[in-house]
PDB file of C-alpha atoms in Angstrom:
ATOM      1  CA  MET E   3     141.943 -64.754  -9.496  1.00 44.00           C
ATOM      2  CA  ILE E   4     139.605 -67.747  -9.599  1.00 44.00           C
ATOM      3  CA  THR E   5     138.084 -66.701  -6.300  1.00 45.00           C
ATOM      4  CA  ASP E   6     137.382 -63.207  -7.639  1.00 48.00           C
ATOM      5  CA  GLU E   7     135.598 -64.602 -10.703  1.00 46.00           C
ATOM      6  CA  SER E   8     133.533 -66.894  -8.478  1.00 45.00           C
ATOM      7  CA  ASP E   9     132.621 -64.022  -6.198  1.00 48.00           C
ATOM      8  CA  SER E  10     131.758 -61.890  -9.214  1.00 45.00           C
ATOM      9  CA  ALA E  11     129.498 -64.619 -10.572  1.00 46.00           C
ATOM     10  CA  ASP E  12     127.781 -64.985  -7.210  1.00 51.00           C
ATOM     11  CA  ASP E  13     127.243 -61.217  -7.029  1.00 49.00           C
ATOM     12  CA  SER E  14     125.803 -61.248 -10.524  1.00 46.00           C
ATOM     13  CA  GLU E  15     123.382 -64.083  -9.709  1.00 46.00           C
ATOM     14  CA  GLU E  16     122.354 -62.329  -6.494  1.00 45.00           C
ATOM     15  CA  SER E  17     121.778 -59.100  -8.403  1.00 43.00           C
ATOM     16  CA  GLU E  18     119.653 -60.901 -10.995  1.00 43.00           C
ATOM     17  CA  SER E  19     117.740 -62.605  -8.195  1.00 41.00           C
ATOM     18  CA  ASP E  20     117.024 -59.242  -6.578  1.00 42.00           C
ATOM     19  CA  SER E  21     115.944 -57.799  -9.925  1.00 38.00           C
ATOM     20  CA  ASP E  22     113.577 -60.702 -10.506  1.00 42.00           C
ATOM     21  CA  GLY E  23     112.197 -60.199  -7.055  1.00 41.00           C
ATOM     22  CA  ASP E  24     111.454 -56.547  -7.803  1.00 43.00           C
ATOM     23  CA  THR E  25     109.819 -57.455 -11.114  1.00 49.00           C
ATOM     24  CA  HIS E  26     107.650 -60.169  -9.613  1.00 69.00           C
ATOM     25  CA  MET E  27     106.617 -58.453  -6.423  1.00 83.00           C
ATOM     26  CA  SER E  28     103.556 -59.910  -4.769  1.00 91.00           C
ATOM     27  CA  LEU E  29     100.265 -58.065  -5.051  1.00 90.00           C
ATOM     28  CA  LYS E  30     100.450 -57.296  -1.356  1.00 91.00           C
ATOM     29  CA  ASP E  31     103.870 -55.676  -1.753  1.00 92.00           C
ATOM     30  CA  GLN E  32     102.769 -53.705  -4.818  1.00 93.00           C
ATOM     31  CA  LEU E  33      99.714 -52.406  -2.986  1.00 93.00           C
ATOM     32  CA  LYS E  34     102.011 -51.044  -0.292  1.00 93.00           C
ATOM     33  CA  GLN E  35     103.696 -48.955  -2.995  1.00 93.00           C
ATOM     34  CA  PHE E  36     100.544 -48.225  -5.007  1.00 95.00           C
ATOM     35  CA  ASP E  37     100.745 -44.487  -4.297  1.00 94.00           C
ATOM     36  CA  LYS E  38     104.027 -44.325  -6.194  1.00 94.00           C
ATOM     37  CA  ILE E  39     102.806 -46.662  -8.945  1.00 94.00           C
ATOM     38  CA  ALA E  40      99.611 -44.621  -9.418  1.00 95.00           C
ATOM     39  CA  ALA E  41     101.488 -41.316  -9.396  1.00 95.00           C
ATOM     40  CA  THR E  42     103.832 -42.618 -12.127  1.00 94.00           C
ATOM     41  CA  GLY E  43     100.900 -43.772 -14.241  1.00 95.00           C
ATOM     42  CA  GLN E  44     100.056 -46.820 -16.337  1.00 96.00           C
ATOM     43  CA  LEU E  45      99.107 -47.332 -19.971  1.00 96.00           C
ATOM     44  CA  PHE E  46      95.559 -48.604 -20.520  1.00 97.00           C
ATOM     45  CA  LEU E  47      93.073 -48.884 -23.377  1.00 95.00           C
ATOM     46  CA  LYS E  48      90.235 -46.428 -22.781  1.00 96.00           C
ATOM     47  CA  TYR E  49      86.764 -47.213 -24.152  1.00 94.00           C
ATOM     48  CA  THR E  50      83.885 -44.839 -24.822  1.00 89.00           C
ATOM     49  CA  GLY E  51      80.164 -45.264 -25.398  1.00 78.00           C
ATOM     50  CA  LYS E  52      80.520 -45.067 -29.173  1.00 69.00           C
ATOM     51  CA  ARG E  53      80.951 -48.656 -30.325  1.00 69.00           C
ATOM     52  CA  ARG E  54      82.259 -47.608 -33.731  1.00 75.00           C
ATOM     53  CA  ARG E  55      85.078 -45.700 -32.108  1.00 80.00           C
ATOM     54  CA  LYS E  56      88.232 -47.691 -31.445  1.00 89.00           C
ATOM     55  CA  PRO E  57      89.686 -47.712 -27.912  1.00 92.00           C
ATOM     56  CA  GLN E  58      92.500 -45.225 -27.313  1.00 93.00           C
ATOM     57  CA  ASP E  59      95.805 -45.674 -25.495  1.00 95.00           C
ATOM     58  CA  ARG E  60      95.793 -43.457 -22.409  1.00 95.00           C
ATOM     59  CA  ILE E  61      98.196 -42.986 -19.512  1.00 96.00           C
ATOM     60  CA  VAL E  62      96.081 -43.148 -16.367  1.00 97.00           C
ATOM     61  CA  LYS E  63      97.598 -41.699 -13.223  1.00 96.00           C
ATOM     62  CA  VAL E  64      96.681 -40.322  -9.820  1.00 96.00           C
ATOM     63  CA  SER E  65      97.764 -36.919  -8.550  1.00 95.00           C
ATOM     64  CA  PHE E  66      98.177 -36.207  -4.838  1.00 95.00           C
ATOM     65  CA  ASP E  67      98.028 -32.996  -2.822  1.00 92.00           C
ATOM     66  CA  ASN E  68     100.782 -31.740  -0.530  1.00 91.00           C
ATOM     67  CA  LYS E  69      99.451 -33.957   2.262  1.00 90.00           C
ATOM     68  CA  TYR E  70      99.770 -37.036   0.035  1.00 90.00           C
ATOM     69  CA  LYS E  71      96.038 -37.461  -0.234  1.00 94.00           C
ATOM     70  CA  PRO E  72      94.671 -38.520  -3.656  1.00 95.00           C
ATOM     71  CA  LYS E  73      93.367 -35.531  -5.549  1.00 95.00           C
ATOM     72  CA  GLN E  74      92.475 -36.613  -9.103  1.00 95.00           C
ATOM     73  CA  ILE E  75      92.668 -39.556 -11.434  1.00 96.00           C
ATOM     74  CA  SER E  76      93.398 -38.379 -14.969  1.00 96.00           C
ATOM     75  CA  TRP E  77      93.861 -39.807 -18.465  1.00 95.00           C
ATOM     76  CA  GLY E  78      94.919 -36.657 -20.306  1.00 90.00           C
ATOM     77  CA  SER E  79      94.574 -32.900 -20.118  1.00 86.00           C
ATOM     78  CA  GLY E  80      91.599 -30.593 -19.734  1.00 84.00           C
ATOM     79  CA  SER E  81      88.424 -32.282 -18.538  1.00 86.00           C
ATOM     80  CA  ARG E  82      89.903 -35.767 -18.760  1.00 92.00           C
ATOM     81  CA  HIS E  83      89.931 -36.326 -15.038  1.00 95.00           C
ATOM     82  CA  ILE E  84      87.730 -37.240 -12.104  1.00 95.00           C
ATOM     83  CA  ASP E  85      88.216 -35.685  -8.686  1.00 95.00           C
ATOM     84  CA  PHE E  86      88.581 -38.269  -5.951  1.00 96.00           C
ATOM     85  CA  ASN E  87      85.777 -36.700  -3.926  1.00 94.00           C
ATOM     86  CA  GLU E  88      83.533 -37.366  -6.953  1.00 94.00           C
ATOM     87  CA  ILE E  89      84.350 -41.079  -7.222  1.00 95.00           C
ATOM     88  CA  LEU E  90      81.442 -43.316  -6.206  1.00 94.00           C
ATOM     89  CA  TYR E  91      83.117 -46.700  -6.558  1.00 95.00           C
ATOM     90  CA  ILE E  92      85.578 -48.767  -8.595  1.00 96.00           C
ATOM     91  CA  ALA E  93      83.980 -51.553 -10.670  1.00 95.00           C
ATOM     92  CA  TRP E  94      85.902 -54.595 -11.849  1.00 96.00           C
ATOM     93  CA  GLY E  95      84.390 -56.347 -14.853  1.00 95.00           C
ATOM     94  CA  HIS E  96      81.440 -55.490 -17.071  1.00 94.00           C
ATOM     95  CA  TRP E  97      79.478 -53.192 -14.735  1.00 93.00           C
ATOM     96  CA  THR E  98      79.007 -50.090 -16.894  1.00 92.00           C
ATOM     97  CA  PRO E  99      77.011 -49.528 -20.111  1.00 90.00           C
ATOM     98  CA  VAL E 100      80.229 -49.312 -22.150  1.00 91.00           C
ATOM     99  CA  PHE E 101      81.499 -52.694 -21.018  1.00 92.00           C
ATOM    100  CA  GLU E 102      78.036 -54.255 -20.829  1.00 89.00           C
ATOM    101  CA  ALA E 103      77.691 -53.571 -24.564  1.00 88.00           C
ATOM    102  CA  ARG E 104      81.060 -55.255 -25.214  1.00 91.00           C
ATOM    103  CA  LYS E 105      80.836 -58.162 -22.777  1.00 89.00           C
ATOM    104  CA  ASP E 106      80.991 -60.692 -25.612  1.00 91.00           C
ATOM    105  CA  GLN E 107      84.219 -59.165 -26.923  1.00 91.00           C
ATOM    106  CA  LEU E 108      86.247 -58.235 -23.844  1.00 94.00           C
ATOM    107  CA  ASN E 109      87.632 -60.287 -20.967  1.00 96.00           C
ATOM    108  CA  LYS E 110      85.916 -59.083 -17.804  1.00 95.00           C
ATOM    109  CA  ASP E 111      89.051 -59.727 -15.743  1.00 96.00           C
ATOM    110  CA  LEU E 112      90.913 -57.059 -17.733  1.00 97.00           C
ATOM    111  CA  CYS E 113      88.229 -54.372 -17.504  1.00 97.00           C
ATOM    112  CA  PHE E 114      87.625 -51.919 -14.712  1.00 97.00           C
ATOM    113  CA  SER E 115      85.784 -48.639 -14.344  1.00 96.00           C
ATOM    114  CA  VAL E 116      86.186 -45.556 -12.198  1.00 96.00           C
ATOM    115  CA  VAL E 117      82.608 -44.376 -11.700  1.00 95.00           C
ATOM    116  CA  GLY E 118      82.210 -40.726 -10.762  1.00 93.00           C
ATOM    117  CA  LYS E 119      79.152 -38.591 -10.189  1.00 91.00           C
ATOM    118  CA  GLN E 120      79.405 -36.946 -13.606  1.00 90.00           C
ATOM    119  CA  GLN E 121      81.431 -39.325 -15.775  1.00 92.00           C
ATOM    120  CA  ILE E 122      82.950 -42.804 -15.996  1.00 93.00           C
ATOM    121  CA  LEU E 123      86.466 -43.897 -16.894  1.00 95.00           C
ATOM    122  CA  ASP E 124      86.302 -47.313 -18.593  1.00 95.00           C
ATOM    123  CA  VAL E 125      89.682 -48.935 -19.248  1.00 97.00           C
ATOM    124  CA  GLN E 126      91.170 -52.289 -20.170  1.00 97.00           C
ATOM    125  CA  ALA E 127      94.445 -53.504 -18.660  1.00 96.00           C
ATOM    126  CA  GLN E 128      97.116 -55.576 -20.371  1.00 96.00           C
ATOM    127  CA  SER E 129      96.836 -58.371 -17.814  1.00 96.00           C
ATOM    128  CA  LYS E 130      94.588 -59.578 -15.018  1.00 95.00           C
ATOM    129  CA  GLU E 131      97.353 -58.845 -12.505  1.00 96.00           C
ATOM    130  CA  MET E 132      97.577 -55.225 -13.631  1.00 96.00           C
ATOM    131  CA  ALA E 133      93.790 -54.788 -13.471  1.00 96.00           C
ATOM    132  CA  GLU E 134      93.635 -56.320 -10.000  1.00 96.00           C
ATOM    133  CA  LEU E 135      96.421 -54.088  -8.723  1.00 96.00           C
ATOM    134  CA  TRP E 136      94.715 -50.908  -9.910  1.00 97.00           C
ATOM    135  CA  VAL E 137      91.238 -51.989  -8.796  1.00 97.00           C
ATOM    136  CA  LYS E 138      92.347 -52.885  -5.295  1.00 96.00           C
ATOM    137  CA  GLY E 139      94.735 -49.920  -5.106  1.00 96.00           C
ATOM    138  CA  LEU E 140      92.103 -47.385  -6.145  1.00 97.00           C
ATOM    139  CA  ARG E 141      89.518 -48.937  -3.859  1.00 96.00           C
ATOM    140  CA  LYS E 142      91.969 -48.587  -1.024  1.00 95.00           C
ATOM    141  CA  LEU E 143      92.503 -44.912  -1.870  1.00 96.00           C
ATOM    142  CA  ILE E 144      88.753 -44.201  -1.682  1.00 95.00           C
ATOM    143  CA  GLY E 145      88.334 -46.320   1.434  1.00 95.00           C
ATOM    144  CA  HIS E 146      86.248 -49.110  -0.112  1.00 95.00           C
ATOM    145  CA  THR E 147      86.378 -52.838   0.468  1.00 94.00           C
ATOM    146  CA  ASP E 148      85.964 -55.161  -2.510  1.00 94.00           C
ATOM    147  CA  GLU E 149      82.549 -56.158  -1.222  1.00 95.00           C
ATOM    148  CA  LYS E 150      81.336 -52.563  -1.004  1.00 94.00           C
ATOM    149  CA  SER E 151      82.442 -51.554  -4.496  1.00 93.00           C
ATOM    150  CA  ASP E 152      81.138 -54.789  -6.048  1.00 93.00           C
ATOM    151  CA  LYS E 153      77.748 -54.301  -4.400  1.00 94.00           C
ATOM    152  CA  LEU E 154      77.486 -50.672  -5.546  1.00 93.00           C
ATOM    153  CA  ALA E 155      78.504 -51.611  -9.099  1.00 91.00           C
ATOM    154  CA  LYS E 156      75.817 -54.283  -9.323  1.00 91.00           C
ATOM    155  CA  GLN E 157      73.114 -52.050  -7.864  1.00 91.00           C
ATOM    156  CA  ALA E 158      73.960 -49.149 -10.176  1.00 88.00           C
ATOM    157  CA  LEU E 159      73.863 -51.217 -13.359  1.00 86.00           C
ATOM    158  CA  GLU E 160      70.591 -52.910 -12.415  1.00 85.00           C
ATOM    159  CA  SER E 161      68.929 -49.623 -11.503  1.00 84.00           C
ATOM    160  CA  GLY E 162      70.387 -47.697 -14.433  1.00 79.00           C
ATOM    161  CA  ASN E 163      71.580 -45.040 -12.009  1.00 77.00           C
ATOM    162  CA  LEU E 164      74.797 -44.211 -13.850  1.00 77.00           C
ATOM    163  CA  PRO E 165      76.189 -40.989 -15.345  1.00 72.00           C
ATOM    164  CA  GLY E 166      74.988 -40.574 -18.923  1.00 58.00           C
ATOM    165  CA  PHE E 167      72.980 -43.782 -18.751  1.00 60.00           C
ATOM    166  CA  ASN E 168      69.233 -44.165 -18.785  1.00 54.00           C
ATOM    167  CA  LYS E 169      67.889 -47.652 -18.212  1.00 51.00           C
ATOM    168  CA  ASN E 170      64.768 -46.734 -20.138  1.00 52.00           C
ATOM    169  CA  LYS E 171      66.739 -45.290 -23.033  1.00 52.00           C
ATOM    170  CA  ASP E 172      66.038 -48.263 -25.310  1.00 52.00           C
ATOM    171  CA  VAL E 173      62.327 -48.053 -24.552  1.00 53.00           C
ATOM    172  CA  SER E 174      62.311 -44.297 -25.132  1.00 60.00           C
ATOM    173  CA  GLU E 175      64.204 -44.709 -28.404  1.00 63.00           C
ATOM    174  CA  ALA E 176      61.738 -47.372 -29.532  1.00 67.00           C
ATOM    175  CA  LYS E 177      58.764 -45.142 -28.739  1.00 74.00           C
ATOM    176  CA  ARG E 178      60.389 -42.208 -30.501  1.00 75.00           C
ATOM    177  CA  ALA E 179      61.090 -44.371 -33.552  1.00 78.00           C
ATOM    178  CA  GLU E 180      57.494 -45.586 -33.521  1.00 81.00           C
ATOM    179  CA  ARG E 181      56.190 -42.019 -33.367  1.00 83.00           C
ATOM    180  CA  GLU E 182      58.459 -41.006 -36.228  1.00 84.00           C
ATOM    181  CA  HIS E 183      57.299 -43.990 -38.245  1.00 83.00           C
ATOM    182  CA  LYS E 184      53.633 -43.116 -37.672  1.00 86.00           C
ATOM    183  CA  LYS E 185      54.337 -39.508 -38.562  1.00 85.00           C
ATOM    184  CA  ARG E 186      56.063 -40.481 -41.800  1.00 86.00           C
ATOM    185  CA  THR E 187      53.314 -42.965 -42.629  1.00 86.00           C
ATOM    186  CA  LYS E 188      50.619 -40.340 -42.081  1.00 87.00           C
ATOM    187  CA  SER E 189      52.525 -37.840 -44.193  1.00 88.00           C
ATOM    188  CA  LEU E 190      52.942 -40.418 -46.946  1.00 87.00           C
ATOM    189  CA  MET E 191      49.251 -41.297 -46.826  1.00 87.00           C
ATOM    190  CA  LEU E 192      48.260 -37.646 -47.157  1.00 90.00           C
ATOM    191  CA  LEU E 193      50.646 -37.215 -50.069  1.00 91.00           C
ATOM    192  CA  GLN E 194      49.271 -40.339 -51.695  1.00 92.00           C
ATOM    193  CA  GLN E 195      45.704 -39.138 -51.184  1.00 91.00           C
ATOM    194  CA  ASP E 196      46.524 -35.776 -52.754  1.00 93.00           C
ATOM    195  CA  LEU E 197      48.006 -37.599 -55.731  1.00 94.00           C
ATOM    196  CA  PHE E 198      44.824 -39.657 -56.094  1.00 94.00           C
ATOM    197  CA  VAL E 199      42.667 -36.503 -56.012  1.00 94.00           C
ATOM    198  CA  MET E 200      44.811 -35.012 -58.780  1.00 95.00           C
ATOM    199  CA  THR E 201      44.463 -38.230 -60.786  1.00 95.00           C
ATOM    200  CA  THR E 202      40.656 -38.200 -60.447  1.00 95.00           C
ATOM    201  CA  THR E 203      40.490 -34.521 -61.432  1.00 95.00           C
ATOM    202  CA  THR E 204      42.639 -35.222 -64.500  1.00 95.00           C
ATOM    203  CA  VAL E 205      40.436 -38.155 -65.551  1.00 95.00           C
ATOM    204  CA  PHE E 206      37.258 -36.024 -65.371  1.00 94.00           C
ATOM    205  CA  ARG E 207      38.923 -33.209 -67.332  1.00 94.00           C
ATOM    206  CA  ASN E 208      40.054 -35.582 -70.060  1.00 94.00           C
ATOM    207  CA  LEU E 209      36.592 -37.151 -70.324  1.00 94.00           C
ATOM    208  CA  GLU E 210      34.950 -33.724 -70.676  1.00 93.00           C
ATOM    209  CA  GLU E 211      37.458 -32.695 -73.323  1.00 92.00           C
ATOM    210  CA  GLU E 212      36.488 -35.747 -75.359  1.00 91.00           C
ATOM    211  CA  ARG E 213      32.960 -34.229 -75.624  1.00 91.00           C
ATOM    212  CA  ILE E 214      31.438 -37.716 -75.679  1.00 92.00           C
ATOM    213  CA  TRP E 215      30.096 -38.112 -72.171  1.00 93.00           C
ATOM    214  CA  ASP E 216      27.317 -36.388 -70.316  1.00 93.00           C
ATOM    215  CA  ILE E 217      29.034 -35.484 -67.038  1.00 93.00           C
ATOM    216  CA  ASP E 218      27.195 -33.358 -64.514  1.00 94.00           C
ATOM    217  CA  GLN E 219      27.495 -32.751 -60.781  1.00 94.00           C
ATOM    218  CA  SER E 220      25.668 -35.966 -59.918  1.00 94.00           C
ATOM    219  CA  VAL E 221      28.356 -37.989 -61.714  1.00 94.00           C
ATOM    220  CA  ARG E 222      31.112 -36.100 -59.956  1.00 94.00           C
ATOM    221  CA  GLU E 223      29.478 -36.715 -56.583  1.00 94.00           C
ATOM    222  CA  ARG E 224      29.036 -40.419 -57.326  1.00 94.00           C
ATOM    223  CA  PHE E 225      32.719 -40.732 -58.198  1.00 95.00           C
ATOM    224  CA  ASN E 226      34.164 -38.303 -55.685  1.00 94.00           C
ATOM    225  CA  ALA E 227      37.877 -38.725 -55.039  1.00 93.00           C
ATOM    226  CA  LYS E 228      37.544 -39.623 -51.353  1.00 91.00           C
ATOM    227  CA  SER E 229      35.187 -42.558 -51.970  1.00 92.00           C
ATOM    228  CA  LEU E 230      37.206 -43.747 -54.931  1.00 93.00           C
ATOM    229  CA  TYR E 231      40.426 -43.571 -52.926  1.00 93.00           C
ATOM    230  CA  GLU E 232      39.002 -45.725 -50.125  1.00 93.00           C
ATOM    231  CA  LEU E 233      37.795 -48.244 -52.696  1.00 93.00           C
ATOM    232  CA  ALA E 234      41.180 -48.254 -54.424  1.00 93.00           C
ATOM    233  CA  LEU E 235      42.852 -49.015 -51.087  1.00 92.00           C
ATOM    234  CA  ARG E 236      40.430 -51.878 -50.377  1.00 93.00           C
ATOM    235  CA  GLU E 237      41.049 -53.354 -53.814  1.00 93.00           C
ATOM    236  CA  ASP E 238      44.784 -52.741 -53.433  1.00 93.00           C
ATOM    237  CA  ILE E 239      45.107 -50.898 -56.749  1.00 93.00           C
ATOM    238  CA  PRO E 240      48.753 -49.921 -57.500  1.00 93.00           C
ATOM    239  CA  TRP E 241      49.213 -46.193 -57.917  1.00 91.00           C
ATOM    240  CA  ARG E 242      50.527 -46.632 -61.449  1.00 93.00           C
ATOM    241  CA  GLN E 243      47.116 -48.023 -62.418  1.00 95.00           C
ATOM    242  CA  TRP E 244      45.032 -45.358 -60.742  1.00 95.00           C
ATOM    243  CA  ASN E 245      44.383 -43.344 -63.892  1.00 95.00           C
ATOM    244  CA  HIS E 246      43.182 -46.347 -65.880  1.00 96.00           C
ATOM    245  CA  TRP E 247      41.185 -47.740 -62.952  1.00 96.00           C
ATOM    246  CA  VAL E 248      39.341 -44.441 -62.250  1.00 96.00           C
ATOM    247  CA  ARG E 249      38.589 -43.886 -65.921  1.00 96.00           C
ATOM    248  CA  GLU E 250      37.261 -47.422 -66.281  1.00 96.00           C
ATOM    249  CA  LYS E 251      34.940 -46.966 -63.304  1.00 94.00           C
ATOM    250  CA  ILE E 252      33.485 -43.694 -64.605  1.00 95.00           C
ATOM    251  CA  VAL E 253      33.209 -44.709 -68.264  1.00 95.00           C
ATOM    252  CA  THR E 254      31.510 -48.004 -67.378  1.00 95.00           C
ATOM    253  CA  TYR E 255      28.884 -46.119 -65.418  1.00 94.00           C
ATOM    254  CA  LEU E 256      28.359 -43.528 -68.172  1.00 94.00           C
ATOM    255  CA  ARG E 257      28.082 -46.171 -70.887  1.00 94.00           C
ATOM    256  CA  GLU E 258      25.683 -48.410 -68.981  1.00 94.00           C
ATOM    257  CA  ASN E 259      23.485 -45.421 -68.205  1.00 93.00           C
ATOM    258  CA  SER E 260      23.644 -44.056 -71.782  1.00 93.00           C
ATOM    259  CA  ARG E 261      25.077 -40.793 -70.690  1.00 93.00           C
ATOM    260  CA  PHE E 262      26.260 -39.599 -74.095  1.00 92.00           C
ATOM    261  CA  ARG E 263      26.297 -36.233 -75.796  1.00 87.00           C
ATOM    262  CA  ASP E 264      24.872 -35.851 -79.327  1.00 71.00           C
ATOM    263  CA  ARG E 265      26.933 -34.418 -82.138  1.00 60.00           C
ATOM    264  CA  ASN E 266      25.803 -30.911 -81.301  1.00 60.00           C
ATOM    265  CA  GLY E 267      27.195 -31.243 -77.780  1.00 55.00           C
ATOM    266  CA  SER E 268      23.780 -31.421 -76.082  1.00 58.00           C
ATOM    267  CA  ASN E 269      22.721 -34.238 -73.799  1.00 57.00           C
ATOM    268  CA  ALA E 270      21.293 -37.307 -75.485  1.00 53.00           C
ATOM    269  CA  PRO E 271      18.231 -39.098 -73.994  1.00 48.00           C
ATOM    270  CA  ARG E 272      19.260 -41.101 -70.981  1.00 46.00           C
ATOM    271  CA  GLY E 273      18.533 -44.741 -70.540  1.00 43.00           C
ATOM    272  CA  PHE E 274      16.882 -46.491 -67.678  1.00 39.00           C
ATOM    273  CA  GLY E 275      19.815 -45.913 -65.324  1.00 39.00           C
ATOM    274  CA  GLY E 276      19.550 -42.116 -65.569  1.00 40.00           C
ATOM    275  CA  ALA E 277      21.196 -39.470 -63.438  1.00 37.00           C
ATOM    276  CA  GLY E 278      19.381 -40.734 -60.417  1.00 38.00           C
ATOM    277  CA  GLY E 279      22.047 -43.393 -59.987  1.00 39.00           C
ATOM    278  CA  GLY E 280      19.591 -46.322 -59.924  1.00 38.00           C
ATOM    279  CA  GLY E 281      19.547 -49.556 -61.880  1.00 35.00           C
ATOM    280  CA  VAL E 282      22.836 -50.892 -63.156  1.00 33.00           C
ATOM    281  CA  GLY E 283      24.669 -47.772 -62.090  1.00 36.00           C
ATOM    282  CA  VAL E 284      24.308 -48.782 -58.453  1.00 33.00           C
ATOM    283  CA  GLY E 285      26.382 -51.870 -58.999  1.00 37.00           C
ATOM    284  CA  VAL E 286      29.119 -50.018 -60.891  1.00 38.00           C
ATOM    285  CA  GLY E 287      29.343 -46.676 -59.129  1.00 42.00           C
ATOM    286  CA  VAL E 288      31.234 -46.161 -55.883  1.00 46.00           C
ATOM    287  CA  GLY E 289      28.304 -44.688 -54.042  1.00 42.00           C
ATOM    288  CA  GLY E 290      25.923 -47.598 -54.837  1.00 39.00           C
TER     289      GLY E 290
END
């Protein structure tokens, strides 16, 4: 009876030892069975180009044809797959735009990418051992050495020759933003200029309605809106003060040149400054 229990204990220990051996197979042994491992699939975190979007859990697996040749690597249904004849290389680390943008957040030893001609599968493994197994296993399936895939990954990132990635994208975006800014600035300037013209027109109308000032075409030409606007910009006059500023300019000129109407509404005698715009008026008017 004692012997049986001892034998049973030995069998149990041997069984546990075998189980541990299966669980902790060497990388070399796992690579020998990678076809089966890949066909079963593995859970990874899949990342996309949108940084605001959280990574998604995806089962990544490889399908084989009836001759046991790798056919596709997939991470879902529909278009979520890359045909093996489309795979360019397998990158391990931060060698794609998605991982390059997150290199300060993610461990490079956990990240690998399947780079195809049309799209890229960027995933993060749960451990370095898992990432290494899949990187080396997939490279073996496409017939690449580590050196070949690493070289291609480096060249592609440096050249910007990657699906959906333009190395000059940042420059193009900056130029586009600059053009948009100039366009908005020009539009705002035109709107502001139109507002100034309206302000000047309103000031002249109000002055004429007061029936105090002698305003003719020469006065209007001296204080034309375009010249006044340029002067207002040089003097950095806030738009809220435009009305007062324009009125002050015109009234000062009219007063110093005695351009008043008499009580009957006719023009009173003009002083030395006159309509000719000479004398003191030159120093006050815009055109002088």
